[in-house]
Structures are given as structure tokens and as C-alpha cells.
Amino acid sequence: MKSILLTGGAGYIGSHTAKLLCQKGYRPVVFDNLSIGHQWAVNRGPFVKADLADKDQIRQTLEDYEIEAVVHLAASAYVGESMENPRKYFRNNVVNSTNLLEAMDDAGVKKIVFSSTCALYGNPETLPLTESHRKHPINPYGDSKLFVEHMLKWHGEVYGLNWTALRYFNAGGADPDCEIGEDHDPETHLIPLVIYAALGKIKQLKVFGTDYETPDGTAIRDYIHVNDLASAHLAALEKLDKKSTENVFNLGTGIGNSVKEVIKSVEKITGLKVPFQESPRRMGDPPALVADSQLARNKLGWVPSCQSLDDIVETAWNWHKKHHCS
Ligand SMILES: NC(=O)c1ccc[n+]([C@@H]2O[C@H](COP(=O)([O-])OP(=O)(O)OC[C@H]3O[C@@H](n4cnc5c(N)ncnc54)[C@H](O)[C@@H]3O)[C@@H](O)[C@H]2O)c1
């Protein structure tokens, strides 16, 4: 059985990926400091509670568990916080990724799949976004991820690392078995926030920007089911052996949905009213981000199985209902 190290495996996307890897016959080994993630989300394979700042501990873990490949999800991932505290982002996302890559090199582990982001494109010049679109991050979070992609490239060229960077668009939804789901504190992602507003956990949802040049004036994003992200990691891991000229892949459905469409979908699925307040645009929020994921389809053989916003919202709602209403 191949052992895969998941840094950040106690987090939202990591826990769903661990579950899928386990179902497919891998042994997921979770490495997480629980700064954001949850112990309850780690229910597949061994768990090492540790921080990527500790390079010796990373190397020890790679050796102890005879790790074949790494899925590197651990990061600080709040865009707003990164504007206030860039130091945290460059230390946790860049310096700690350096620790990981050096520990991997020392331990002879040559394969990595990295969690990258559409935030590295900045304001789109054309839509949908292809991987070759200009990279011009407008916040330290996006820049920190781009930096890691550059490090991966050079570790590939100089040390023979096999790597893939998956540029996720907006993850949403939850495990259909309701074992795991999205639970961040603070929560900044739209779908859980809309559900919290419907449940009265927050007084009202703030809709940032209602005067964009979009059909209903609110910002458009490409929502991708968390299990479709998990299946892309599996596909990427299975292709890592083969030398490829393509290392970076967008992951989205190619369908854009506005903030108001998300609100409508939550109202339809839950039968509850979502109180919201129209607020000014936030600095650095592009009007629309939609992925062209043709490359991932062609080269990884990846096809997102969940194409509709309602299906994503429904799995998220089922999970929140179980965890916040019982
Ligand atoms: N959620 C999204 O929509 C989205 C979109 C694009 C990219 N991403 C990227 O995907 C990855 C996972 O996102 P998520 O939503 O699951 O985030 P998450 O915060 O739920 O998970 C990240 C995990 O990393 C852990 N972690 C952070 N720093 C660590 C460190 N120094 N040492 C050990 N563990 C550490 C946290 O405790 C957490 O469990 C992140 O790298 C994020 O940047 C997420």
C-alpha cells in the first residue's frame, strides 16, 4: 500500500482528499498542526500533529511512514488576512514550503502535488482563465502560492522532483456521507456564510459589490465540489511518474455563478430566507473568475462529476444541518 503524506490533511480539502485516497487503496498520513483543521476530520490513516516549521519532524515523518508522494495542502489561506499580515503568509506558505521541499529532497521523496489557487492570476484580462493567462497576484496570499510554484519548477529542473500544481477555483460542498465538511473559524467562504445567514448563525450576509458589470451586478465565481478536487489529486498522483511538460492545471467547472445565484440556491435547497445587506465592493475582488479546465480534462483525464451549484449547495447544507442543527 502506497503511503501519501497530506500536509494540511485535517483541513477542509485535505480531509476529503484523505478519504478518497483511502477508498482507492492508499494510506493517507496526515501532517497538520491543527491551527485551522480539526482532529475529528482525520479519520483515515495515521495522524502526525506537527508544524511545517519543523524540518526535522517532516523528514522523520517521511522516513517513518515510508512516504511515496506528498500532497501539500497546508497553508494560510485568508486573502484579507494576507493583506494585513503578509509576513505570516510568506513564512507559512513560502518558508515552510521550502522546509518541506528540502526535507523531501533529503529523504529521497520525489513526488508532490501542490494546492495552488486561481488567486495568482489577479484581475483577469480574458475569461475563462487558461493556465497561460498572465500571473499578477493582487494580494500576498496569491503571490505566496506563485512563489511556491516557482520553487517547484526549479526543484524539478535541478533535483528531479516530479511535481504538479493544481490551481483550485472556489471549493464548495461536502462529503455526501456527511462525515466531513467545511468548518473554518473565521469562515470567509461564501457558501457556508450564506448557509450561516439562513440558519441565523450570523445576522445577515454582506454582499460585497452589487454594481459589477455582471448580469445581476454581483461577483461571479466558479464553484467546484470538494470531492471533485479530491479526485483531481488522485488523478495527478497517478500521473506523477510520467514525465510531462504540463505541470499546472486549473480546476473549476467552467460555470460561473453570482453571489445572488448562490443566495437563491441556498434559499431553494434549505427552504429558508437568507437575510443580506448590500455593501460596497471590496478592494481586490475581481468581478468574475471562471476556469478553463480543459488541460486537466485532457492530460489528467479528470472530469468534475458535480456540475451544478444546487448539487454543491445541497451537500454543504446536508453537512451543516447535521453539524450545526443537531
Ligand atoms: N478552499 C478553497 O476554496 C481554496 C481555493 C484555492 C486554493 N486553496 C488552497 O487549498 C489548500 C487547502 O485549503 P482548505 O480550504 O482545505 O484550507 P484549510 O485551512 O481548511 O486547511 C489547511 C490546513 O493546513 C493546516 N496548516 C496550516 N499551516 C500549517 C503548518 N505550518 N503546519 C502544519 N499544518 C498547517 C491547518 O491546520 C489546516 O488544517 C490551501 O493551501 C489553500 O490555499 C483552497
mmCIF file of C-alpha atoms and ligand atoms in Angstrom:
data_model
loop_
_atom_site.group_PDB
_atom_site.id
_atom_site.type_symbol
_atom_site.label_atom_id
_atom_site.label_comp_id
_atom_site.label_asym_id
_atom_site.label_seq_id
_atom_site.Cartn_x
_atom_site.Cartn_y
_atom_site.Cartn_z
ATOM 1 C CA MET A 1 0.000 0.000 0.000
ATOM 2 C CA LYS A 2 1.469 3.372 -1.004
ATOM 3 C CA SER A 3 1.716 5.950 1.779
ATOM 4 C CA ILE A 4 0.872 9.530 0.840
ATOM 5 C CA LEU A 5 1.689 12.418 3.173
ATOM 6 C CA LEU A 6 -1.043 15.063 3.269
ATOM 7 C CA THR A 7 0.170 18.297 4.802
ATOM 8 C CA GLY A 8 -2.958 20.133 5.948
ATOM 9 C CA GLY A 9 -4.884 16.857 5.838
ATOM 10 C CA ALA A 10 -7.026 17.882 8.834
ATOM 11 C CA GLY A 11 -8.390 20.811 6.837
ATOM 12 C CA TYR A 12 -11.374 21.075 4.525
ATOM 13 C CA ILE A 13 -9.965 19.889 1.191
ATOM 14 C CA GLY A 14 -7.285 17.699 2.795
ATOM 15 C CA SER A 15 -9.754 15.606 4.789
ATOM 16 C CA HIS A 16 -11.887 14.922 1.697
ATOM 17 C CA THR A 17 -8.756 14.008 -0.271
ATOM 18 C CA ALA A 18 -7.581 11.670 2.516
ATOM 19 C CA LYS A 19 -10.921 9.891 2.493
ATOM 20 C CA LEU A 20 -10.814 9.332 -1.272
ATOM 21 C CA LEU A 21 -7.179 8.169 -1.238
ATOM 22 C CA CYS A 22 -8.045 5.664 1.455
ATOM 23 C CA GLN A 23 -11.007 4.376 -0.566
ATOM 24 C CA LYS A 24 -8.649 3.922 -3.539
ATOM 25 C CA GLY A 25 -6.175 1.794 -1.616
ATOM 26 C CA TYR A 26 -3.610 4.366 -0.499
ATOM 27 C CA ARG A 27 -2.553 5.013 3.095
ATOM 28 C CA PRO A 28 -3.030 8.727 3.835
ATOM 29 C CA VAL A 29 -0.678 10.065 6.514
ATOM 30 C CA VAL A 30 -1.925 13.426 7.789
ATOM 31 C CA PHE A 31 0.601 16.059 8.913
ATOM 32 C CA ASP A 32 -1.200 19.058 10.409
ATOM 33 C CA ASN A 33 -0.652 21.488 13.273
ATOM 34 C CA LEU A 34 -4.442 21.884 13.794
ATOM 35 C CA SER A 35 -4.087 25.672 13.613
ATOM 36 C CA ILE A 36 -7.205 25.649 11.401
ATOM 37 C CA GLY A 37 -8.005 21.984 10.843
ATOM 38 C CA HIS A 38 -9.754 19.579 13.192
ATOM 39 C CA GLN A 39 -8.785 16.321 14.819
ATOM 40 C CA TRP A 40 -12.302 14.977 14.081
ATOM 41 C CA ALA A 41 -11.657 15.453 10.368
ATOM 42 C CA VAL A 42 -8.763 12.972 10.486
ATOM 43 C CA ASN A 43 -10.391 9.596 10.404
ATOM 44 C CA ARG A 44 -8.320 7.833 7.791
ATOM 45 C CA GLY A 45 -4.745 6.653 8.409
ATOM 46 C CA PRO A 46 -2.090 7.888 10.841
ATOM 47 C CA PHE A 47 -2.043 11.456 12.147
ATOM 48 C CA VAL A 48 1.120 13.426 12.948
ATOM 49 C CA LYS A 49 0.331 16.626 14.832
ATOM 50 C CA ALA A 50 3.250 18.801 13.822
ATOM 51 C CA ASP A 51 4.197 22.064 12.147
ATOM 52 C CA LEU A 52 5.909 22.528 8.794
ATOM 53 C CA ALA A 53 8.249 24.948 10.529
ATOM 54 C CA ASP A 54 9.933 21.833 11.961
ATOM 55 C CA LYS A 55 12.028 20.449 9.109
ATOM 56 C CA ASP A 56 13.455 17.564 11.162
ATOM 57 C CA GLN A 57 9.968 16.420 12.048
ATOM 58 C CA ILE A 58 8.935 16.488 8.381
ATOM 59 C CA ARG A 59 11.941 14.384 7.400
ATOM 60 C CA GLN A 60 11.337 11.968 10.263
ATOM 61 C CA THR A 61 7.703 11.556 9.195
ATOM 62 C CA LEU A 62 8.668 10.966 5.558
ATOM 63 C CA GLU A 63 11.061 8.225 6.677
ATOM 64 C CA ASP A 64 8.946 6.650 9.442
ATOM 65 C CA TYR A 65 5.939 6.182 7.164
ATOM 66 C CA GLU A 66 7.939 5.369 4.002
ATOM 67 C CA ILE A 67 6.175 8.134 2.115
ATOM 68 C CA GLU A 68 5.889 7.683 -1.649
ATOM 69 C CA ALA A 69 4.453 11.111 -2.514
ATOM 70 C CA VAL A 70 3.261 14.298 -0.828
ATOM 71 C CA VAL A 71 0.041 16.272 -1.278
ATOM 72 C CA HIS A 72 0.883 19.718 0.063
ATOM 73 C CA LEU A 73 -2.300 21.488 1.170
ATOM 74 C CA ALA A 74 -1.139 23.151 4.401
ATOM 75 C CA ALA A 75 -1.151 26.925 4.120
ATOM 76 C CA SER A 76 -2.576 30.113 5.465
ATOM 77 C CA ALA A 77 -5.401 30.852 3.075
ATOM 78 C CA TYR A 78 -7.281 34.033 4.003
ATOM 79 C CA VAL A 79 -6.892 36.714 1.342
ATOM 80 C CA GLY A 80 -7.956 39.575 3.661
ATOM 81 C CA GLU A 81 -5.616 38.472 6.446
ATOM 82 C CA SER A 82 -2.758 38.278 3.963
ATOM 83 C CA MET A 83 -3.223 41.986 3.155
ATOM 84 C CA GLU A 84 -2.890 42.821 6.875
ATOM 85 C CA ASN A 85 -0.162 40.341 7.763
ATOM 86 C CA PRO A 86 1.950 39.429 4.713
ATOM 87 C CA ARG A 87 4.761 38.205 6.976
ATOM 88 C CA LYS A 88 2.579 35.329 8.153
ATOM 89 C CA TYR A 89 1.836 34.365 4.547
ATOM 90 C CA PHE A 90 5.409 34.384 3.314
ATOM 91 C CA ARG A 91 6.576 32.463 6.401
ATOM 92 C CA ASN A 92 3.850 29.831 6.450
ATOM 93 C CA ASN A 93 3.307 29.416 2.727
ATOM 94 C CA VAL A 94 6.777 30.054 1.323
ATOM 95 C CA VAL A 95 9.365 29.401 4.070
ATOM 96 C CA ASN A 96 7.528 26.329 5.358
ATOM 97 C CA SER A 97 7.169 25.004 1.795
ATOM 98 C CA THR A 98 10.934 25.384 1.484
ATOM 99 C CA ASN A 99 11.286 23.213 4.607
ATOM 100 C CA LEU A 100 9.026 20.609 3.057
ATOM 101 C CA LEU A 101 10.857 20.542 -0.288
ATOM 102 C CA GLU A 102 14.263 20.303 1.413
ATOM 103 C CA ALA A 103 13.084 17.540 3.761
ATOM 104 C CA MET A 104 11.661 15.658 0.770
ATOM 105 C CA ASP A 105 14.931 16.005 -1.102
ATOM 106 C CA ASP A 106 16.894 14.820 1.971
ATOM 107 C CA ALA A 107 14.579 11.826 2.404
ATOM 108 C CA GLY A 108 14.594 10.976 -1.311
ATOM 109 C CA VAL A 109 10.851 11.619 -1.823
ATOM 110 C CA LYS A 110 10.459 12.807 -5.395
ATOM 111 C CA LYS A 111 6.739 13.404 -5.942
ATOM 112 C CA ILE A 112 4.479 16.232 -4.881
ATOM 113 C CA VAL A 113 1.036 17.606 -5.723
ATOM 114 C CA PHE A 114 0.661 21.203 -4.587
ATOM 115 C CA SER A 115 -2.518 23.139 -3.710
ATOM 116 C CA SER A 116 -2.311 26.309 -5.742
ATOM 117 C CA THR A 117 -5.012 28.854 -6.432
ATOM 118 C CA CYS A 118 -6.743 30.992 -9.041
ATOM 119 C CA ALA A 119 -5.749 33.954 -6.820
ATOM 120 C CA LEU A 120 -2.394 34.009 -8.602
ATOM 121 C CA TYR A 121 -3.989 35.340 -11.799
ATOM 122 C CA GLY A 122 -5.107 38.624 -10.218
ATOM 123 C CA ASN A 123 -7.617 40.599 -12.276
ATOM 124 C CA PRO A 124 -8.465 38.559 -15.381
ATOM 125 C CA GLU A 125 -7.811 40.075 -18.794
ATOM 126 C CA THR A 126 -9.811 37.360 -20.540
ATOM 127 C CA LEU A 127 -12.301 34.707 -19.404
ATOM 128 C CA PRO A 128 -12.364 31.794 -18.958
ATOM 129 C CA LEU A 129 -8.880 31.722 -17.452
ATOM 130 C CA THR A 130 -6.400 29.332 -19.008
ATOM 131 C CA GLU A 131 -3.179 28.303 -17.271
ATOM 132 C CA SER A 132 -1.163 30.565 -19.576
ATOM 133 C CA HIS A 133 -3.048 33.715 -18.542
ATOM 134 C CA ARG A 134 -0.797 36.420 -17.086
ATOM 135 C CA LYS A 135 0.039 35.807 -13.414
ATOM 136 C CA HIS A 136 -0.336 39.024 -11.497
ATOM 137 C CA PRO A 137 -1.464 38.367 -7.914
ATOM 138 C CA ILE A 138 -3.082 41.322 -6.159
ATOM 139 C CA ASN A 139 -2.598 40.034 -2.617
ATOM 140 C CA PRO A 140 0.239 38.356 -0.653
ATOM 141 C CA TYR A 141 -1.715 35.090 -0.457
ATOM 142 C CA GLY A 142 -1.757 34.709 -4.257
ATOM 143 C CA ASP A 143 1.866 35.801 -4.512
ATOM 144 C CA SER A 144 2.962 33.285 -1.866
ATOM 145 C CA LYS A 145 1.383 30.476 -3.899
ATOM 146 C CA LEU A 146 3.000 31.682 -7.134
ATOM 147 C CA PHE A 147 6.330 31.731 -5.324
ATOM 148 C CA VAL A 148 5.915 28.067 -4.378
ATOM 149 C CA GLU A 149 5.110 27.184 -7.995
ATOM 150 C CA HIS A 150 8.434 28.787 -8.970
ATOM 151 C CA MET A 151 10.248 26.780 -6.285
ATOM 152 C CA LEU A 152 8.645 23.578 -7.562
ATOM 153 C CA LYS A 153 9.782 24.327 -11.089
ATOM 154 C CA TRP A 154 13.400 24.729 -10.017
ATOM 155 C CA HIS A 155 13.324 21.717 -7.696
ATOM 156 C CA GLY A 156 12.048 19.800 -10.720
ATOM 157 C CA GLU A 157 14.766 21.072 -13.025
ATOM 158 C CA VAL A 158 17.685 20.809 -10.607
ATOM 159 C CA TYR A 159 16.765 17.996 -8.179
ATOM 160 C CA GLY A 160 14.494 15.897 -10.392
ATOM 161 C CA LEU A 161 11.293 16.498 -8.392
ATOM 162 C CA ASN A 162 8.092 15.304 -10.121
ATOM 163 C CA TRP A 163 5.501 17.939 -9.358
ATOM 164 C CA THR A 164 2.026 19.118 -10.212
ATOM 165 C CA ALA A 165 0.329 22.319 -9.071
ATOM 166 C CA LEU A 166 -3.467 22.298 -9.001
ATOM 167 C CA ARG A 167 -4.936 25.785 -9.208
ATOM 168 C CA TYR A 168 -8.277 25.469 -7.491
ATOM 169 C CA PHE A 169 -11.108 27.885 -8.088
ATOM 170 C CA ASN A 170 -13.757 28.112 -5.299
ATOM 171 C CA ALA A 171 -14.127 24.885 -3.370
ATOM 172 C CA GLY A 172 -17.604 24.106 -2.057
ATOM 173 C CA GLY A 173 -19.841 21.288 -0.861
ATOM 174 C CA ALA A 174 -19.157 18.417 1.486
ATOM 175 C CA ASP A 175 -18.769 14.678 1.727
ATOM 176 C CA PRO A 176 -22.163 13.182 0.707
ATOM 177 C CA ASP A 177 -21.913 10.788 3.713
ATOM 178 C CA CYS A 178 -21.781 13.908 5.962
ATOM 179 C CA GLU A 179 -18.704 12.585 7.775
ATOM 180 C CA ILE A 180 -16.653 15.686 6.969
ATOM 181 C CA GLY A 181 -17.373 19.163 5.659
ATOM 182 C CA GLU A 182 -16.293 22.786 5.697
ATOM 183 C CA ASP A 183 -15.713 24.291 9.151
ATOM 184 C CA HIS A 184 -13.378 27.290 9.274
ATOM 185 C CA ASP A 185 -13.031 29.852 12.040
ATOM 186 C CA PRO A 186 -13.309 32.550 10.913
ATOM 187 C CA GLU A 187 -15.332 31.467 7.883
ATOM 188 C CA THR A 188 -14.715 33.556 4.782
ATOM 189 C CA HIS A 189 -16.135 31.330 2.051
ATOM 190 C CA LEU A 190 -19.432 32.278 0.505
ATOM 191 C CA ILE A 191 -21.457 29.046 0.552
ATOM 192 C CA PRO A 192 -21.039 28.355 4.316
ATOM 193 C CA LEU A 193 -21.609 32.040 5.082
ATOM 194 C CA VAL A 194 -24.885 32.041 3.142
ATOM 195 C CA ILE A 195 -25.932 28.895 4.999
ATOM 196 C CA TYR A 196 -24.995 30.545 8.335
ATOM 197 C CA ALA A 197 -27.176 33.531 7.412
ATOM 198 C CA ALA A 198 -30.058 31.179 6.541
ATOM 199 C CA LEU A 199 -29.632 29.413 9.896
ATOM 200 C CA GLY A 200 -29.404 32.692 11.828
ATOM 201 C CA LYS A 201 -25.844 31.893 12.947
ATOM 202 C CA ILE A 202 -24.905 35.290 11.507
ATOM 203 C CA LYS A 203 -27.379 38.171 11.483
ATOM 204 C CA GLN A 204 -27.079 38.888 7.792
ATOM 205 C CA LEU A 205 -24.824 38.170 4.878
ATOM 206 C CA LYS A 206 -22.785 41.044 3.495
ATOM 207 C CA VAL A 207 -22.886 41.119 -0.307
ATOM 208 C CA PHE A 208 -19.752 42.972 -1.361
ATOM 209 C CA GLY A 209 -20.419 44.804 -4.624
ATOM 210 C CA THR A 210 -23.770 44.969 -6.408
ATOM 211 C CA ASP A 211 -22.651 47.245 -9.236
ATOM 212 C CA TYR A 212 -20.290 44.947 -11.149
ATOM 213 C CA GLU A 213 -20.761 44.569 -14.887
ATOM 214 C CA THR A 214 -22.362 41.165 -14.427
ATOM 215 C CA PRO A 215 -25.985 40.244 -15.201
ATOM 216 C CA ASP A 216 -27.202 40.827 -11.608
ATOM 217 C CA GLY A 217 -24.417 43.180 -10.505
ATOM 218 C CA THR A 218 -22.788 40.747 -8.051
ATOM 219 C CA ALA A 219 -19.436 38.991 -8.414
ATOM 220 C CA ILE A 220 -19.179 35.707 -10.290
ATOM 221 C CA ARG A 221 -17.076 32.722 -9.190
ATOM 222 C CA ASP A 222 -16.526 29.176 -10.398
ATOM 223 C CA TYR A 223 -17.623 26.752 -7.632
ATOM 224 C CA ILE A 224 -16.101 23.296 -7.707
ATOM 225 C CA HIS A 225 -17.189 20.409 -5.470
ATOM 226 C CA VAL A 226 -14.582 19.451 -2.869
ATOM 227 C CA ASN A 227 -14.826 15.795 -3.912
ATOM 228 C CA ASP A 228 -14.015 16.773 -7.496
ATOM 229 C CA LEU A 229 -10.891 18.463 -6.144
ATOM 230 C CA ALA A 230 -10.104 15.253 -4.250
ATOM 231 C CA SER A 231 -10.440 13.189 -7.450
ATOM 232 C CA ALA A 232 -8.106 15.591 -9.278
ATOM 233 C CA HIS A 233 -5.440 14.920 -6.612
ATOM 234 C CA LEU A 234 -5.830 11.208 -7.166
ATOM 235 C CA ALA A 235 -5.504 11.650 -10.956
ATOM 236 C CA ALA A 236 -2.476 13.931 -10.515
ATOM 237 C CA LEU A 237 -0.753 11.494 -8.126
ATOM 238 C CA GLU A 238 -1.269 8.637 -10.554
ATOM 239 C CA LYS A 239 0.283 10.665 -13.406
ATOM 240 C CA LEU A 240 3.306 11.886 -11.430
ATOM 241 C CA ASP A 241 5.533 9.042 -12.640
ATOM 242 C CA LYS A 242 5.217 10.037 -16.234
ATOM 243 C CA LYS A 243 7.375 12.937 -17.347
ATOM 244 C CA SER A 244 5.146 15.699 -18.614
ATOM 245 C CA THR A 245 5.655 19.175 -19.925
ATOM 246 C CA GLU A 246 2.401 20.255 -18.240
ATOM 247 C CA ASN A 247 2.677 20.734 -14.501
ATOM 248 C CA VAL A 248 -0.054 23.224 -13.685
ATOM 249 C CA PHE A 249 -3.792 22.686 -14.025
ATOM 250 C CA ASN A 250 -6.834 24.831 -13.370
ATOM 251 C CA LEU A 251 -9.624 23.074 -11.501
ATOM 252 C CA GLY A 252 -13.094 24.501 -11.946
ATOM 253 C CA THR A 253 -16.311 23.564 -13.701
ATOM 254 C CA GLY A 254 -16.130 26.405 -16.224
ATOM 255 C CA ILE A 255 -19.522 27.623 -14.980
ATOM 256 C CA GLY A 256 -19.730 30.985 -13.236
ATOM 257 C CA ASN A 257 -22.323 31.720 -10.548
ATOM 258 C CA SER A 258 -23.001 35.098 -8.996
ATOM 259 C CA VAL A 259 -23.365 35.837 -5.270
ATOM 260 C CA LYS A 260 -27.105 36.342 -5.766
ATOM 261 C CA GLU A 261 -27.366 32.981 -7.533
ATOM 262 C CA VAL A 262 -25.679 31.324 -4.534
ATOM 263 C CA ILE A 263 -28.196 33.022 -2.215
ATOM 264 C CA LYS A 264 -31.094 31.817 -4.390
ATOM 265 C CA SER A 265 -29.711 28.305 -4.479
ATOM 266 C CA VAL A 266 -29.355 28.191 -0.672
ATOM 267 C CA GLU A 267 -32.925 29.517 -0.257
ATOM 268 C CA LYS A 268 -34.221 26.878 -2.672
ATOM 269 C CA ILE A 269 -32.338 23.956 -1.076
ATOM 270 C CA THR A 270 -32.956 24.938 2.571
ATOM 271 C CA GLY A 271 -36.411 26.486 2.276
ATOM 272 C CA LEU A 272 -35.052 29.298 4.486
ATOM 273 C CA LYS A 273 -34.775 33.031 3.802
ATOM 274 C CA VAL A 274 -31.250 34.471 3.580
ATOM 275 C CA PRO A 275 -31.084 37.969 5.091
ATOM 276 C CA PHE A 276 -28.447 40.034 3.289
ATOM 277 C CA GLN A 277 -27.138 43.548 3.184
ATOM 278 C CA GLU A 278 -25.723 45.196 0.079
ATOM 279 C CA SER A 279 -22.230 46.523 0.797
ATOM 280 C CA PRO A 280 -19.575 48.317 -1.258
ATOM 281 C CA ARG A 281 -17.111 46.342 -3.361
ATOM 282 C CA ARG A 282 -14.039 45.006 -1.540
ATOM 283 C CA MET A 283 -10.620 46.049 -2.755
ATOM 284 C CA GLY A 284 -9.047 43.414 -4.941
ATOM 285 C CA ASP A 285 -12.170 41.376 -5.678
ATOM 286 C CA PRO A 286 -12.331 40.744 -9.444
ATOM 287 C CA PRO A 287 -15.863 40.904 -10.950
ATOM 288 C CA ALA A 288 -15.606 37.381 -12.344
ATOM 289 C CA LEU A 289 -13.288 34.353 -12.115
ATOM 290 C CA VAL A 290 -14.124 31.342 -14.256
ATOM 291 C CA ALA A 291 -11.793 28.460 -15.113
ATOM 292 C CA ASP A 292 -10.888 26.854 -18.374
ATOM 293 C CA SER A 293 -10.027 23.358 -17.089
ATOM 294 C CA GLN A 294 -9.631 21.694 -20.471
ATOM 295 C CA LEU A 295 -5.982 20.890 -19.780
ATOM 296 C CA ALA A 296 -6.826 18.903 -16.633
ATOM 297 C CA ARG A 297 -9.507 17.053 -18.592
ATOM 298 C CA ASN A 298 -7.137 16.244 -21.451
ATOM 299 C CA LYS A 299 -3.950 15.458 -19.536
ATOM 300 C CA LEU A 300 -5.203 14.109 -16.198
ATOM 301 C CA GLY A 301 -8.378 12.527 -17.580
ATOM 302 C CA TRP A 302 -10.216 14.455 -14.869
ATOM 303 C CA VAL A 303 -13.901 15.260 -15.233
ATOM 304 C CA PRO A 304 -15.765 17.048 -12.430
ATOM 305 C CA SER A 305 -18.780 14.915 -11.584
ATOM 306 C CA CYS A 306 -20.750 17.709 -9.942
ATOM 307 C CA GLN A 307 -21.651 20.410 -12.458
ATOM 308 C CA SER A 308 -24.494 22.192 -10.744
ATOM 309 C CA LEU A 309 -24.391 24.796 -7.996
ATOM 310 C CA ASP A 310 -27.537 23.308 -6.421
ATOM 311 C CA ASP A 311 -25.800 19.927 -6.039
ATOM 312 C CA ILE A 312 -22.803 21.570 -4.372
ATOM 313 C CA VAL A 313 -25.057 23.587 -2.050
ATOM 314 C CA GLU A 314 -27.147 20.537 -1.213
ATOM 315 C CA THR A 315 -24.164 18.509 0.047
ATOM 316 C CA ALA A 316 -22.933 21.533 2.038
ATOM 317 C CA TRP A 317 -26.406 22.043 3.519
ATOM 318 C CA ASN A 318 -26.770 18.360 4.495
ATOM 319 C CA TRP A 319 -23.471 18.541 6.338
ATOM 320 C CA HIS A 320 -24.196 21.855 8.092
ATOM 321 C CA LYS A 321 -27.671 20.619 9.060
ATOM 322 C CA LYS A 322 -26.133 17.591 10.723
ATOM 323 C CA HIS A 323 -23.362 19.509 12.480
ATOM 324 C CA HIS A 324 -24.995 22.782 13.413
ATOM 325 C CA CYS A 325 -28.650 21.898 13.865
ATOM 326 C CA SER A 326 -28.475 18.717 15.900
HETATM 327 N N1 LIG B 1 -10.841 26.353 -0.092
HETATM 328 C C1 LIG B 1 -10.664 26.908 -1.288
HETATM 329 O O1 LIG B 1 -11.627 27.334 -1.955
HETATM 330 C C2 LIG B 1 -9.280 27.003 -1.885
HETATM 331 C C3 LIG B 1 -9.130 27.627 -3.151
HETATM 332 C C4 LIG B 1 -7.854 27.699 -3.708
HETATM 333 C C5 LIG B 1 -6.769 27.163 -3.036
HETATM 334 N N2 LIG B 1 -6.923 26.574 -1.815
HETATM 335 C C6 LIG B 1 -5.744 26.019 -1.127
HETATM 336 O O2 LIG B 1 -6.031 24.678 -0.760
HETATM 337 C C7 LIG B 1 -5.378 24.335 0.451
HETATM 338 C C8 LIG B 1 -6.383 23.755 1.422
HETATM 339 O O3 LIG B 1 -7.446 24.686 1.607
HETATM 340 P P1 LIG B 1 -8.571 24.433 2.703
HETATM 341 O O4 LIG B 1 -9.729 25.268 2.335
HETATM 342 O O5 LIG B 1 -8.730 22.981 2.902
HETATM 343 O O6 LIG B 1 -7.868 25.108 3.954
HETATM 344 P P2 LIG B 1 -7.876 24.673 5.480
HETATM 345 O O7 LIG B 1 -7.432 25.862 6.262
HETATM 346 O O8 LIG B 1 -9.174 24.030 5.823
HETATM 347 O O9 LIG B 1 -6.719 23.578 5.552
HETATM 348 C C9 LIG B 1 -5.342 23.903 5.692
HETATM 349 C C10 LIG B 1 -4.774 23.020 6.789
HETATM 350 O O10 LIG B 1 -3.367 23.302 6.922
HETATM 351 C C11 LIG B 1 -3.036 23.277 8.296
HETATM 352 N N3 LIG B 1 -1.809 24.064 8.438
HETATM 353 C C12 LIG B 1 -1.639 25.383 8.162
HETATM 354 N N4 LIG B 1 -0.373 25.743 8.402
HETATM 355 C C13 LIG B 1 0.288 24.629 8.823
HETATM 356 C C14 LIG B 1 1.623 24.376 9.217
HETATM 357 N N5 LIG B 1 2.549 25.351 9.262
HETATM 358 N N6 LIG B 1 1.965 23.117 9.600
HETATM 359 C C15 LIG B 1 1.030 22.136 9.592
HETATM 360 N N7 LIG B 1 -0.240 22.315 9.219
HETATM 361 C C16 LIG B 1 -0.617 23.560 8.840
HETATM 362 C C17 LIG B 1 -4.267 23.846 9.006
HETATM 363 O O11 LIG B 1 -4.375 23.461 10.354
HETATM 364 C C18 LIG B 1 -5.402 23.278 8.158
HETATM 365 O O12 LIG B 1 -5.853 22.035 8.684
HETATM 366 C C19 LIG B 1 -4.701 25.615 0.933
HETATM 367 O O13 LIG B 1 -3.334 25.540 0.559
HETATM 368 C C20 LIG B 1 -5.411 26.716 0.170
HETATM 369 O O14 LIG B 1 -4.549 27.799 -0.067
HETATM 370 C C21 LIG B 1 -8.164 26.495 -1.219
#
